């Protein structure tokens, strides 16, 4: 799929002060995250929970996400779900978290990512590193 082809993007504010819900497929950017040079110089701490579907189990997806998150300095965890999806929580500066979410859209070489749903949650700072949960 070419970047931007077949993309579905939705950003919904549920109510004042509630979390943003973001869904995207294909080459879509993560709505709600400013990619401008000015914004990149003013990182703020964010938390994003993602659910990745497709051929994402048994292909090294969790290990690849762990490597990517650690390389970007992002904390949190990743795990397989019984329904065949992968779930992850990422916390850190906005730009590195965005990069890890973008990596999830591609995945490792053997994976096939069909869809990524991302929900922005309140940052907690609860993680000391990044881990694979079983």
mmCIF file of C-alpha atoms in Angstrom:
data_model
loop_
_atom_site.group_PDB
_atom_site.id
_atom_site.type_symbol
_atom_site.label_atom_id
_atom_site.label_comp_id
_atom_site.label_asym_id
_atom_site.label_seq_id
_atom_site.Cartn_x
_atom_site.Cartn_y
_atom_site.Cartn_z
ATOM 1 C CA UNK A 1 0.000 0.000 0.000
ATOM 2 C CA UNK A 2 1.310 3.448 -0.898
ATOM 3 C CA UNK A 3 1.587 5.986 1.935
ATOM 4 C CA UNK A 4 -1.709 7.790 2.295
ATOM 5 C CA UNK A 5 -3.639 5.240 0.223
ATOM 6 C CA UNK A 6 -6.768 3.821 1.803
ATOM 7 C CA UNK A 7 -6.334 5.779 5.003
ATOM 8 C CA UNK A 8 -9.056 6.175 7.566
ATOM 9 C CA UNK A 9 -8.513 8.850 10.184
ATOM 10 C CA UNK A 10 -10.864 9.838 12.948
ATOM 11 C CA UNK A 11 -10.316 12.100 15.946
ATOM 12 C CA UNK A 12 -13.173 12.456 18.373
ATOM 13 C CA UNK A 13 -13.234 14.504 21.553
ATOM 14 C CA UNK A 14 -15.792 12.763 23.747
ATOM 15 C CA UNK A 15 -16.357 15.658 26.130
ATOM 16 C CA UNK A 16 -14.295 18.487 27.589
ATOM 17 C CA UNK A 17 -11.353 16.964 29.424
ATOM 18 C CA UNK A 18 -11.915 13.460 28.065
ATOM 19 C CA UNK A 19 -9.356 11.464 26.143
ATOM 20 C CA UNK A 20 -9.025 11.654 22.368
ATOM 21 C CA UNK A 21 -9.848 8.535 20.360
ATOM 22 C CA UNK A 22 -7.810 8.055 17.216
ATOM 23 C CA UNK A 23 -8.172 5.363 14.558
ATOM 24 C CA UNK A 24 -6.009 5.112 11.460
ATOM 25 C CA UNK A 25 -5.075 2.645 8.743
ATOM 26 C CA UNK A 26 -2.322 2.666 6.144
ATOM 27 C CA UNK A 27 -0.041 5.676 5.922
ATOM 28 C CA UNK A 28 -2.078 8.037 8.080
ATOM 29 C CA UNK A 29 -0.379 10.271 10.609
ATOM 30 C CA UNK A 30 -1.421 10.205 14.245
ATOM 31 C CA UNK A 31 -4.018 12.970 14.596
ATOM 32 C CA UNK A 32 -3.637 15.210 17.589
ATOM 33 C CA UNK A 33 0.152 15.158 17.405
ATOM 34 C CA UNK A 34 1.670 18.252 15.820
ATOM 35 C CA UNK A 35 4.502 17.307 13.429
ATOM 36 C CA UNK A 36 5.736 20.851 12.814
ATOM 37 C CA UNK A 37 9.405 21.731 13.572
ATOM 38 C CA UNK A 38 8.263 24.103 16.327
ATOM 39 C CA UNK A 39 6.281 21.323 18.003
ATOM 40 C CA UNK A 40 9.174 18.881 17.763
ATOM 41 C CA UNK A 41 11.342 21.250 19.773
ATOM 42 C CA UNK A 42 8.662 21.424 22.515
ATOM 43 C CA UNK A 43 8.122 17.765 23.412
ATOM 44 C CA UNK A 44 5.537 17.009 26.066
ATOM 45 C CA UNK A 45 4.894 13.720 27.843
ATOM 46 C CA UNK A 46 2.080 11.640 26.326
ATOM 47 C CA UNK A 47 0.531 8.201 26.710
ATOM 48 C CA UNK A 48 -0.930 6.254 23.790
ATOM 49 C CA UNK A 49 -2.556 2.799 23.871
ATOM 50 C CA UNK A 50 -2.616 0.941 20.545
ATOM 51 C CA UNK A 51 -4.243 -2.203 19.190
ATOM 52 C CA UNK A 52 -2.633 -3.638 16.050
ATOM 53 C CA UNK A 53 -4.425 -6.186 13.866
ATOM 54 C CA UNK A 54 -3.307 -8.280 10.930
ATOM 55 C CA UNK A 55 -0.584 -10.918 10.849
ATOM 56 C CA UNK A 56 1.073 -9.599 14.011
ATOM 57 C CA UNK A 57 1.557 -12.685 16.193
ATOM 58 C CA UNK A 58 4.295 -15.253 15.628
ATOM 59 C CA UNK A 59 6.331 -12.855 13.470
ATOM 60 C CA UNK A 60 8.508 -11.112 16.098
ATOM 61 C CA UNK A 61 6.199 -8.108 16.358
ATOM 62 C CA UNK A 62 6.468 -7.664 20.152
ATOM 63 C CA UNK A 63 10.260 -7.920 20.099
ATOM 64 C CA UNK A 64 10.501 -5.422 17.251
ATOM 65 C CA UNK A 65 8.210 -2.981 19.096
ATOM 66 C CA UNK A 66 10.285 -3.416 22.260
ATOM 67 C CA UNK A 67 13.509 -2.653 20.331
ATOM 68 C CA UNK A 68 11.941 0.393 18.666
ATOM 69 C CA UNK A 69 10.511 1.756 21.922
ATOM 70 C CA UNK A 70 13.797 1.336 23.788
ATOM 71 C CA UNK A 71 15.737 2.965 20.932
ATOM 72 C CA UNK A 72 13.358 5.965 21.113
ATOM 73 C CA UNK A 73 13.452 6.161 24.923
ATOM 74 C CA UNK A 74 9.748 5.286 25.196
ATOM 75 C CA UNK A 75 8.443 3.356 28.221
ATOM 76 C CA UNK A 76 5.474 0.994 28.539
ATOM 77 C CA UNK A 77 4.652 -2.538 27.449
ATOM 78 C CA UNK A 78 3.439 -4.726 24.574
ATOM 79 C CA UNK A 79 1.478 -8.008 24.620
ATOM 80 C CA UNK A 80 -0.379 -10.493 22.425
ATOM 81 C CA UNK A 81 -4.156 -10.652 22.808
ATOM 82 C CA UNK A 82 -6.200 -13.875 22.548
ATOM 83 C CA UNK A 83 -8.060 -12.499 19.494
ATOM 84 C CA UNK A 84 -4.842 -12.305 17.419
ATOM 85 C CA UNK A 85 -4.154 -8.595 17.874
ATOM 86 C CA UNK A 86 -1.239 -6.969 19.677
ATOM 87 C CA UNK A 87 -1.850 -4.312 22.345
ATOM 88 C CA UNK A 88 0.741 -1.813 23.573
ATOM 89 C CA UNK A 89 0.973 1.205 25.845
ATOM 90 C CA UNK A 90 3.600 3.848 25.121
ATOM 91 C CA UNK A 91 4.649 6.749 27.359
ATOM 92 C CA UNK A 92 7.257 9.393 26.759
ATOM 93 C CA UNK A 93 7.915 12.569 24.858
ATOM 94 C CA UNK A 94 5.397 13.167 22.097
ATOM 95 C CA UNK A 95 7.732 12.846 19.103
ATOM 96 C CA UNK A 96 9.377 9.526 20.104
ATOM 97 C CA UNK A 97 5.967 8.067 21.007
ATOM 98 C CA UNK A 98 4.671 9.137 17.589
ATOM 99 C CA UNK A 99 7.644 7.403 15.942
ATOM 100 C CA UNK A 100 6.922 4.138 17.775
ATOM 101 C CA UNK A 101 3.216 4.310 16.832
ATOM 102 C CA UNK A 102 4.256 4.910 13.210
ATOM 103 C CA UNK A 103 6.539 1.856 13.431
ATOM 104 C CA UNK A 104 3.505 -0.170 14.565
ATOM 105 C CA UNK A 105 1.784 0.721 11.280
ATOM 106 C CA UNK A 106 4.635 -1.028 9.409
ATOM 107 C CA UNK A 107 5.814 -3.684 11.862
ATOM 108 C CA UNK A 108 8.761 -6.012 11.282
ATOM 109 C CA UNK A 109 9.474 -7.595 7.896
ATOM 110 C CA UNK A 110 7.353 -10.740 8.414
ATOM 111 C CA UNK A 111 4.307 -8.898 9.762
ATOM 112 C CA UNK A 112 1.288 -7.635 7.853
ATOM 113 C CA UNK A 113 -0.451 -4.753 9.604
ATOM 114 C CA UNK A 114 -4.082 -4.320 8.578
ATOM 115 C CA UNK A 115 -5.207 -1.753 11.135
ATOM 116 C CA UNK A 116 -3.944 0.268 14.091
ATOM 117 C CA UNK A 117 -6.318 1.809 16.593
ATOM 118 C CA UNK A 118 -4.763 4.331 18.962
ATOM 119 C CA UNK A 119 -6.258 5.994 22.014
ATOM 120 C CA UNK A 120 -4.522 8.884 23.691
ATOM 121 C CA UNK A 121 -4.727 8.527 27.478
ATOM 122 C CA UNK A 122 -3.569 10.595 30.417
ATOM 123 C CA UNK A 123 0.198 10.347 30.986
ATOM 124 C CA UNK A 124 1.027 8.570 34.256
ATOM 125 C CA UNK A 125 4.818 8.155 34.314
ATOM 126 C CA UNK A 126 4.321 4.722 35.905
ATOM 127 C CA UNK A 127 6.851 2.808 33.780
ATOM 128 C CA UNK A 128 10.601 2.567 34.352
ATOM 129 C CA UNK A 129 11.357 0.914 31.024
ATOM 130 C CA UNK A 130 9.712 -1.062 28.229
ATOM 131 C CA UNK A 131 8.679 -4.710 28.579
ATOM 132 C CA UNK A 132 6.952 -7.555 26.804
ATOM 133 C CA UNK A 133 3.998 -8.855 28.808
ATOM 134 C CA UNK A 134 2.898 -12.450 28.504
#
